[in-house]
Amino acid sequence: MNATEFQLPLTEYDFERHFDERFTIEWMQDNWKKSFLFGAVYVVLVFGGQ
């Protein structure tokens, strides 16, 4: 058996079927600054705790 003969069936989860792409894009555009804030807090905690 080679790699082309063995394929797993693709499954789709319920949350993937109901994913609202437009809402998610708008949310990320409004909240992208939070990721930098949380990243900076993480860096301070990790490197400050050494």
JSON list of N, CA and C in Angstrom, two decimals:
[
{"chain": "A", "resi": 1, "resn": "MET", "atom": "N", "xyz": [0.85, -1.18, 0.00]},
{"chain": "A", "resi": 1, "resn": "MET", "atom": "CA", "xyz": [0.00, 0.00, 0.00]},
{"chain": "A", "resi": 1, "resn": "MET", "atom": "C", "xyz": [0.89, 1.25, 0.00]},
{"chain": "A", "resi": 2, "resn": "ASN", "atom": "N", "xyz": [0.66, 2.13, -0.93]},
{"chain": "A", "resi": 2, "resn": "ASN", "atom": "CA", "xyz": [1.43, 3.37, -0.95]},
{"chain": "A", "resi": 2, "resn": "ASN", "atom": "C", "xyz": [0.57, 4.53, -0.45]},
{"chain": "A", "resi": 3, "resn": "ALA", "atom": "N", "xyz": [1.15, 5.69, -0.43]},
{"chain": "A", "resi": 3, "resn": "ALA", "atom": "CA", "xyz": [0.48, 6.85, 0.17]},
{"chain": "A", "resi": 3, "resn": "ALA", "atom": "C", "xyz": [-0.76, 7.27, -0.61]},
{"chain": "A", "resi": 4, "resn": "THR", "atom": "N", "xyz": [-0.80, 7.01, -1.91]},
{"chain": "A", "resi": 4, "resn": "THR", "atom": "CA", "xyz": [-1.97, 7.44, -2.69]},
{"chain": "A", "resi": 4, "resn": "THR", "atom": "C", "xyz": [-3.16, 6.52, -2.48]},
{"chain": "A", "resi": 5, "resn": "GLU", "atom": "N", "xyz": [-2.95, 5.32, -1.98]},
{"chain": "A", "resi": 5, "resn": "GLU", "atom": "CA", "xyz": [-4.05, 4.40, -1.75]},
{"chain": "A", "resi": 5, "resn": "GLU", "atom": "C", "xyz": [-4.71, 4.62, -0.39]},
{"chain": "A", "resi": 6, "resn": "PHE", "atom": "N", "xyz": [-4.01, 5.25, 0.53]},
{"chain": "A", "resi": 6, "resn": "PHE", "atom": "CA", "xyz": [-4.52, 5.43, 1.89]},
{"chain": "A", "resi": 6, "resn": "PHE", "atom": "C", "xyz": [-4.88, 6.89, 2.10]},
{"chain": "A", "resi": 7, "resn": "GLN", "atom": "N", "xyz": [-6.17, 7.18, 2.15]},
{"chain": "A", "resi": 7, "resn": "GLN", "atom": "CA", "xyz": [-6.62, 8.55, 2.40]},
{"chain": "A", "resi": 7, "resn": "GLN", "atom": "C", "xyz": [-7.70, 8.54, 3.47]},
{"chain": "A", "resi": 8, "resn": "LEU", "atom": "N", "xyz": [-7.56, 9.43, 4.41]},
{"chain": "A", "resi": 8, "resn": "LEU", "atom": "CA", "xyz": [-8.58, 9.58, 5.45]},
{"chain": "A", "resi": 8, "resn": "LEU", "atom": "C", "xyz": [-9.73, 10.40, 4.91]},
{"chain": "A", "resi": 9, "resn": "PRO", "atom": "N", "xyz": [-10.94, 10.06, 5.26]},
{"chain": "A", "resi": 9, "resn": "PRO", "atom": "CA", "xyz": [-12.07, 10.87, 4.80]},
{"chain": "A", "resi": 9, "resn": "PRO", "atom": "C", "xyz": [-12.04, 12.24, 5.49]},
{"chain": "A", "resi": 10, "resn": "LEU", "atom": "N", "xyz": [-12.38, 13.25, 4.74]},
{"chain": "A", "resi": 10, "resn": "LEU", "atom": "CA", "xyz": [-12.43, 14.60, 5.30]},
{"chain": "A", "resi": 10, "resn": "LEU", "atom": "C", "xyz": [-13.73, 14.75, 6.09]},
{"chain": "A", "resi": 11, "resn": "THR", "atom": "N", "xyz": [-13.60, 15.23, 7.30]},
{"chain": "A", "resi": 11, "resn": "THR", "atom": "CA", "xyz": [-14.79, 15.45, 8.11]},
{"chain": "A", "resi": 11, "resn": "THR", "atom": "C", "xyz": [-14.93, 16.93, 8.40]},
{"chain": "A", "resi": 12, "resn": "GLU", "atom": "N", "xyz": [-16.15, 17.35, 8.53]},
{"chain": "A", "resi": 12, "resn": "GLU", "atom": "CA", "xyz": [-16.44, 18.75, 8.81]},
{"chain": "A", "resi": 12, "resn": "GLU", "atom": "C", "xyz": [-17.18, 18.81, 10.14]},
{"chain": "A", "resi": 13, "resn": "TYR", "atom": "N", "xyz": [-16.67, 19.60, 11.04]},
{"chain": "A", "resi": 13, "resn": "TYR", "atom": "CA", "xyz": [-17.29, 19.75, 12.35]},
{"chain": "A", "resi": 13, "resn": "TYR", "atom": "C", "xyz": [-18.43, 20.76, 12.29]},
{"chain": "A", "resi": 14, "resn": "ASP", "atom": "N", "xyz": [-19.30, 20.70, 13.28]},
{"chain": "A", "resi": 14, "resn": "ASP", "atom": "CA", "xyz": [-20.46, 21.57, 13.30]},
{"chain": "A", "resi": 14, "resn": "ASP", "atom": "C", "xyz": [-20.06, 23.04, 13.35]},
{"chain": "A", "resi": 15, "resn": "PHE", "atom": "N", "xyz": [-19.04, 23.38, 14.15]},
{"chain": "A", "resi": 15, "resn": "PHE", "atom": "CA", "xyz": [-18.64, 24.79, 14.24]},
{"chain": "A", "resi": 15, "resn": "PHE", "atom": "C", "xyz": [-18.05, 25.28, 12.92]},
{"chain": "A", "resi": 16, "resn": "GLU", "atom": "N", "xyz": [-17.51, 24.37, 12.11]},
{"chain": "A", "resi": 16, "resn": "GLU", "atom": "CA", "xyz": [-16.98, 24.77, 10.81]},
{"chain": "A", "resi": 16, "resn": "GLU", "atom": "C", "xyz": [-18.10, 25.05, 9.82]},
{"chain": "A", "resi": 17, "resn": "ARG", "atom": "N", "xyz": [-19.18, 24.31, 9.93]},
{"chain": "A", "resi": 17, "resn": "ARG", "atom": "CA", "xyz": [-20.32, 24.52, 9.03]},
{"chain": "A", "resi": 17, "resn": "ARG", "atom": "C", "xyz": [-21.00, 25.86, 9.30]},
{"chain": "A", "resi": 18, "resn": "HIS", "atom": "N", "xyz": [-20.97, 26.31, 10.55]},
{"chain": "A", "resi": 18, "resn": "HIS", "atom": "CA", "xyz": [-21.66, 27.54, 10.93]},
{"chain": "A", "resi": 18, "resn": "HIS", "atom": "C", "xyz": [-20.70, 28.71, 11.14]},
{"chain": "A", "resi": 19, "resn": "PHE", "atom": "N", "xyz": [-19.52, 28.63, 10.57]},
{"chain": "A", "resi": 19, "resn": "PHE", "atom": "CA", "xyz": [-18.51, 29.67, 10.75]},
{"chain": "A", "resi": 19, "resn": "PHE", "atom": "C", "xyz": [-18.90, 30.91, 9.94]},
{"chain": "A", "resi": 20, "resn": "ASP", "atom": "N", "xyz": [-18.97, 32.05, 10.60]},
{"chain": "A", "resi": 20, "resn": "ASP", "atom": "CA", "xyz": [-19.33, 33.31, 9.95]},
{"chain": "A", "resi": 20, "resn": "ASP", "atom": "C", "xyz": [-18.04, 34.06, 9.62]},
{"chain": "A", "resi": 21, "resn": "GLU", "atom": "N", "xyz": [-17.58, 33.91, 8.40]},
{"chain": "A", "resi": 21, "resn": "GLU", "atom": "CA", "xyz": [-16.29, 34.49, 8.00]},
{"chain": "A", "resi": 21, "resn": "GLU", "atom": "C", "xyz": [-16.32, 36.01, 8.04]},
{"chain": "A", "resi": 22, "resn": "ARG", "atom": "N", "xyz": [-17.39, 36.62, 7.58]},
{"chain": "A", "resi": 22, "resn": "ARG", "atom": "CA", "xyz": [-17.50, 38.08, 7.55]},
{"chain": "A", "resi": 22, "resn": "ARG", "atom": "C", "xyz": [-17.42, 38.66, 8.96]},
{"chain": "A", "resi": 23, "resn": "PHE", "atom": "N", "xyz": [-18.14, 38.08, 9.91]},
{"chain": "A", "resi": 23, "resn": "PHE", "atom": "CA", "xyz": [-18.11, 38.55, 11.29]},
{"chain": "A", "resi": 23, "resn": "PHE", "atom": "C", "xyz": [-16.71, 38.43, 11.87]},
{"chain": "A", "resi": 24, "resn": "THR", "atom": "N", "xyz": [-16.04, 37.32, 11.59]},
{"chain": "A", "resi": 24, "resn": "THR", "atom": "CA", "xyz": [-14.70, 37.09, 12.12]},
{"chain": "A", "resi": 24, "resn": "THR", "atom": "C", "xyz": [-13.70, 38.09, 11.57]},
{"chain": "A", "resi": 25, "resn": "ILE", "atom": "N", "xyz": [-13.79, 38.38, 10.29]},
{"chain": "A", "resi": 25, "resn": "ILE", "atom": "CA", "xyz": [-12.89, 39.36, 9.67]},
{"chain": "A", "resi": 25, "resn": "ILE", "atom": "C", "xyz": [-13.12, 40.74, 10.29]},
{"chain": "A", "resi": 26, "resn": "GLU", "atom": "N", "xyz": [-14.38, 41.12, 10.45]},
{"chain": "A", "resi": 26, "resn": "GLU", "atom": "CA", "xyz": [-14.68, 42.42, 11.05]},
{"chain": "A", "resi": 26, "resn": "GLU", "atom": "C", "xyz": [-14.19, 42.49, 12.50]},
{"chain": "A", "resi": 27, "resn": "TRP", "atom": "N", "xyz": [-14.36, 41.39, 13.25]},
{"chain": "A", "resi": 27, "resn": "TRP", "atom": "CA", "xyz": [-13.90, 41.36, 14.63]},
{"chain": "A", "resi": 27, "resn": "TRP", "atom": "C", "xyz": [-12.39, 41.52, 14.70]},
{"chain": "A", "resi": 28, "resn": "MET", "atom": "N", "xyz": [-11.67, 40.82, 13.83]},
{"chain": "A", "resi": 28, "resn": "MET", "atom": "CA", "xyz": [-10.21, 40.92, 13.83]},
{"chain": "A", "resi": 28, "resn": "MET", "atom": "C", "xyz": [-9.75, 42.33, 13.44]},
{"chain": "A", "resi": 29, "resn": "GLN", "atom": "N", "xyz": [-10.44, 42.95, 12.49]},
{"chain": "A", "resi": 29, "resn": "GLN", "atom": "CA", "xyz": [-10.08, 44.31, 12.10]},
{"chain": "A", "resi": 29, "resn": "GLN", "atom": "C", "xyz": [-10.29, 45.29, 13.25]},
{"chain": "A", "resi": 30, "resn": "ASP", "atom": "N", "xyz": [-11.30, 45.05, 14.07]},
{"chain": "A", "resi": 30, "resn": "ASP", "atom": "CA", "xyz": [-11.57, 45.93, 15.21]},
{"chain": "A", "resi": 30, "resn": "ASP", "atom": "C", "xyz": [-10.67, 45.65, 16.41]},
{"chain": "A", "resi": 31, "resn": "ASN", "atom": "N", "xyz": [-10.17, 44.42, 16.56]},
{"chain": "A", "resi": 31, "resn": "ASN", "atom": "CA", "xyz": [-9.49, 44.01, 17.78]},
{"chain": "A", "resi": 31, "resn": "ASN", "atom": "C", "xyz": [-8.05, 43.54, 17.58]},
{"chain": "A", "resi": 32, "resn": "TRP", "atom": "N", "xyz": [-7.43, 43.85, 16.45]},
{"chain": "A", "resi": 32, "resn": "TRP", "atom": "CA", "xyz": [-6.08, 43.34, 16.20]},
{"chain": "A", "resi": 32, "resn": "TRP", "atom": "C", "xyz": [-5.06, 43.90, 17.19]},
{"chain": "A", "resi": 33, "resn": "LYS", "atom": "N", "xyz": [-5.33, 45.06, 17.75]},
{"chain": "A", "resi": 33, "resn": "LYS", "atom": "CA", "xyz": [-4.39, 45.66, 18.70]},
{"chain": "A", "resi": 33, "resn": "LYS", "atom": "C", "xyz": [-4.28, 44.85, 19.99]},
{"chain": "A", "resi": 34, "resn": "LYS", "atom": "N", "xyz": [-5.35, 44.16, 20.34]},
{"chain": "A", "resi": 34, "resn": "LYS", "atom": "CA", "xyz": [-5.33, 43.35, 21.57]},
{"chain": "A", "resi": 34, "resn": "LYS", "atom": "C", "xyz": [-4.28, 42.25, 21.50]},
{"chain": "A", "resi": 35, "resn": "SER", "atom": "N", "xyz": [-4.03, 41.70, 20.31]},
{"chain": "A", "resi": 35, "resn": "SER", "atom": "CA", "xyz": [-3.04, 40.63, 20.19]},
{"chain": "A", "resi": 35, "resn": "SER", "atom": "C", "xyz": [-1.65, 41.14, 20.55]},
{"chain": "A", "resi": 36, "resn": "PHE", "atom": "N", "xyz": [-1.34, 42.38, 20.17]},
{"chain": "A", "resi": 36, "resn": "PHE", "atom": "CA", "xyz": [-0.05, 42.96, 20.52]},
{"chain": "A", "resi": 36, "resn": "PHE", "atom": "C", "xyz": [0.05, 43.21, 22.03]},
{"chain": "A", "resi": 37, "resn": "LEU", "atom": "N", "xyz": [-1.03, 43.66, 22.62]},
{"chain": "A", "resi": 37, "resn": "LEU", "atom": "CA", "xyz": [-1.06, 43.88, 24.07]},
{"chain": "A", "resi": 37, "resn": "LEU", "atom": "C", "xyz": [-0.84, 42.57, 24.82]},
{"chain": "A", "resi": 38, "resn": "PHE", "atom": "N", "xyz": [-1.59, 41.54, 24.45]},
{"chain": "A", "resi": 38, "resn": "PHE", "atom": "CA", "xyz": [-1.45, 40.24, 25.11]},
{"chain": "A", "resi": 38, "resn": "PHE", "atom": "C", "xyz": [-0.08, 39.64, 24.86]},
{"chain": "A", "resi": 39, "resn": "GLY", "atom": "N", "xyz": [0.46, 39.84, 23.65]},
{"chain": "A", "resi": 39, "resn": "GLY", "atom": "CA", "xyz": [1.81, 39.34, 23.35]},
{"chain": "A", "resi": 39, "resn": "GLY", "atom": "C", "xyz": [2.86, 40.04, 24.21]},
{"chain": "A", "resi": 40, "resn": "ALA", "atom": "N", "xyz": [2.72, 41.34, 24.38]},
{"chain": "A", "resi": 40, "resn": "ALA", "atom": "CA", "xyz": [3.68, 42.09, 25.20]},
{"chain": "A", "resi": 40, "resn": "ALA", "atom": "C", "xyz": [3.58, 41.67, 26.66]},
{"chain": "A", "resi": 41, "resn": "VAL", "atom": "N", "xyz": [2.38, 41.47, 27.16]},
{"chain": "A", "resi": 41, "resn": "VAL", "atom": "CA", "xyz": [2.21, 41.00, 28.54]},
{"chain": "A", "resi": 41, "resn": "VAL", "atom": "C", "xyz": [2.85, 39.63, 28.71]},
{"chain": "A", "resi": 42, "resn": "TYR", "atom": "N", "xyz": [2.67, 38.77, 27.74]},
{"chain": "A", "resi": 42, "resn": "TYR", "atom": "CA", "xyz": [3.26, 37.43, 27.79]},
{"chain": "A", "resi": 42, "resn": "TYR", "atom": "C", "xyz": [4.78, 37.51, 27.84]},
{"chain": "A", "resi": 43, "resn": "VAL", "atom": "N", "xyz": [5.37, 38.34, 26.98]},
{"chain": "A", "resi": 43, "resn": "VAL", "atom": "CA", "xyz": [6.83, 38.47, 26.96]},
{"chain": "A", "resi": 43, "resn": "VAL", "atom": "C", "xyz": [7.33, 39.00, 28.30]},
{"chain": "A", "resi": 44, "resn": "VAL", "atom": "N", "xyz": [6.66, 39.98, 28.86]},
{"chain": "A", "resi": 44, "resn": "VAL", "atom": "CA", "xyz": [7.08, 40.53, 30.15]},
{"chain": "A", "resi": 44, "resn": "VAL", "atom": "C", "xyz": [6.99, 39.46, 31.24]},
{"chain": "A", "resi": 45, "resn": "LEU", "atom": "N", "xyz": [5.93, 38.69, 31.24]},
{"chain": "A", "resi": 45, "resn": "LEU", "atom": "CA", "xyz": [5.77, 37.65, 32.26]},
{"chain": "A", "resi": 45, "resn": "LEU", "atom": "C", "xyz": [6.82, 36.55, 32.10]},
{"chain": "A", "resi": 46, "resn": "VAL", "atom": "N", "xyz": [7.07, 36.13, 30.87]},
{"chain": "A", "resi": 46, "resn": "VAL", "atom": "CA", "xyz": [8.02, 35.03, 30.65]},
{"chain": "A", "resi": 46, "resn": "VAL", "atom": "C", "xyz": [9.44, 35.47, 30.95]},
{"chain": "A", "resi": 47, "resn": "PHE", "atom": "N", "xyz": [9.86, 36.58, 30.35]},
{"chain": "A", "resi": 47, "resn": "PHE", "atom": "CA", "xyz": [11.25, 37.01, 30.52]},
{"chain": "A", "resi": 47, "resn": "PHE", "atom": "C", "xyz": [11.47, 37.74, 31.85]},
{"chain": "A", "resi": 48, "resn": "GLY", "atom": "N", "xyz": [10.43, 38.35, 32.38]},
{"chain": "A", "resi": 48, "resn": "GLY", "atom": "CA", "xyz": [10.55, 39.00, 33.68]},
{"chain": "A", "resi": 48, "resn": "GLY", "atom": "C", "xyz": [10.59, 38.01, 34.83]},
{"chain": "A", "resi": 49, "resn": "GLY", "atom": "N", "xyz": [10.05, 36.83, 34.60]},
{"chain": "A", "resi": 49, "resn": "GLY", "atom": "CA", "xyz": [10.04, 35.82, 35.64]},
{"chain": "A", "resi": 49, "resn": "GLY", "atom": "C", "xyz": [11.29, 34.98, 35.72]},
{"chain": "A", "resi": 50, "resn": "GLN", "atom": "N", "xyz": [12.25, 35.26, 34.87]},
{"chain": "A", "resi": 50, "resn": "GLN", "atom": "CA", "xyz": [13.49, 34.45, 34.88]},
{"chain": "A", "resi": 50, "resn": "GLN", "atom": "C", "xyz": [14.45, 34.92, 35.94]}
]
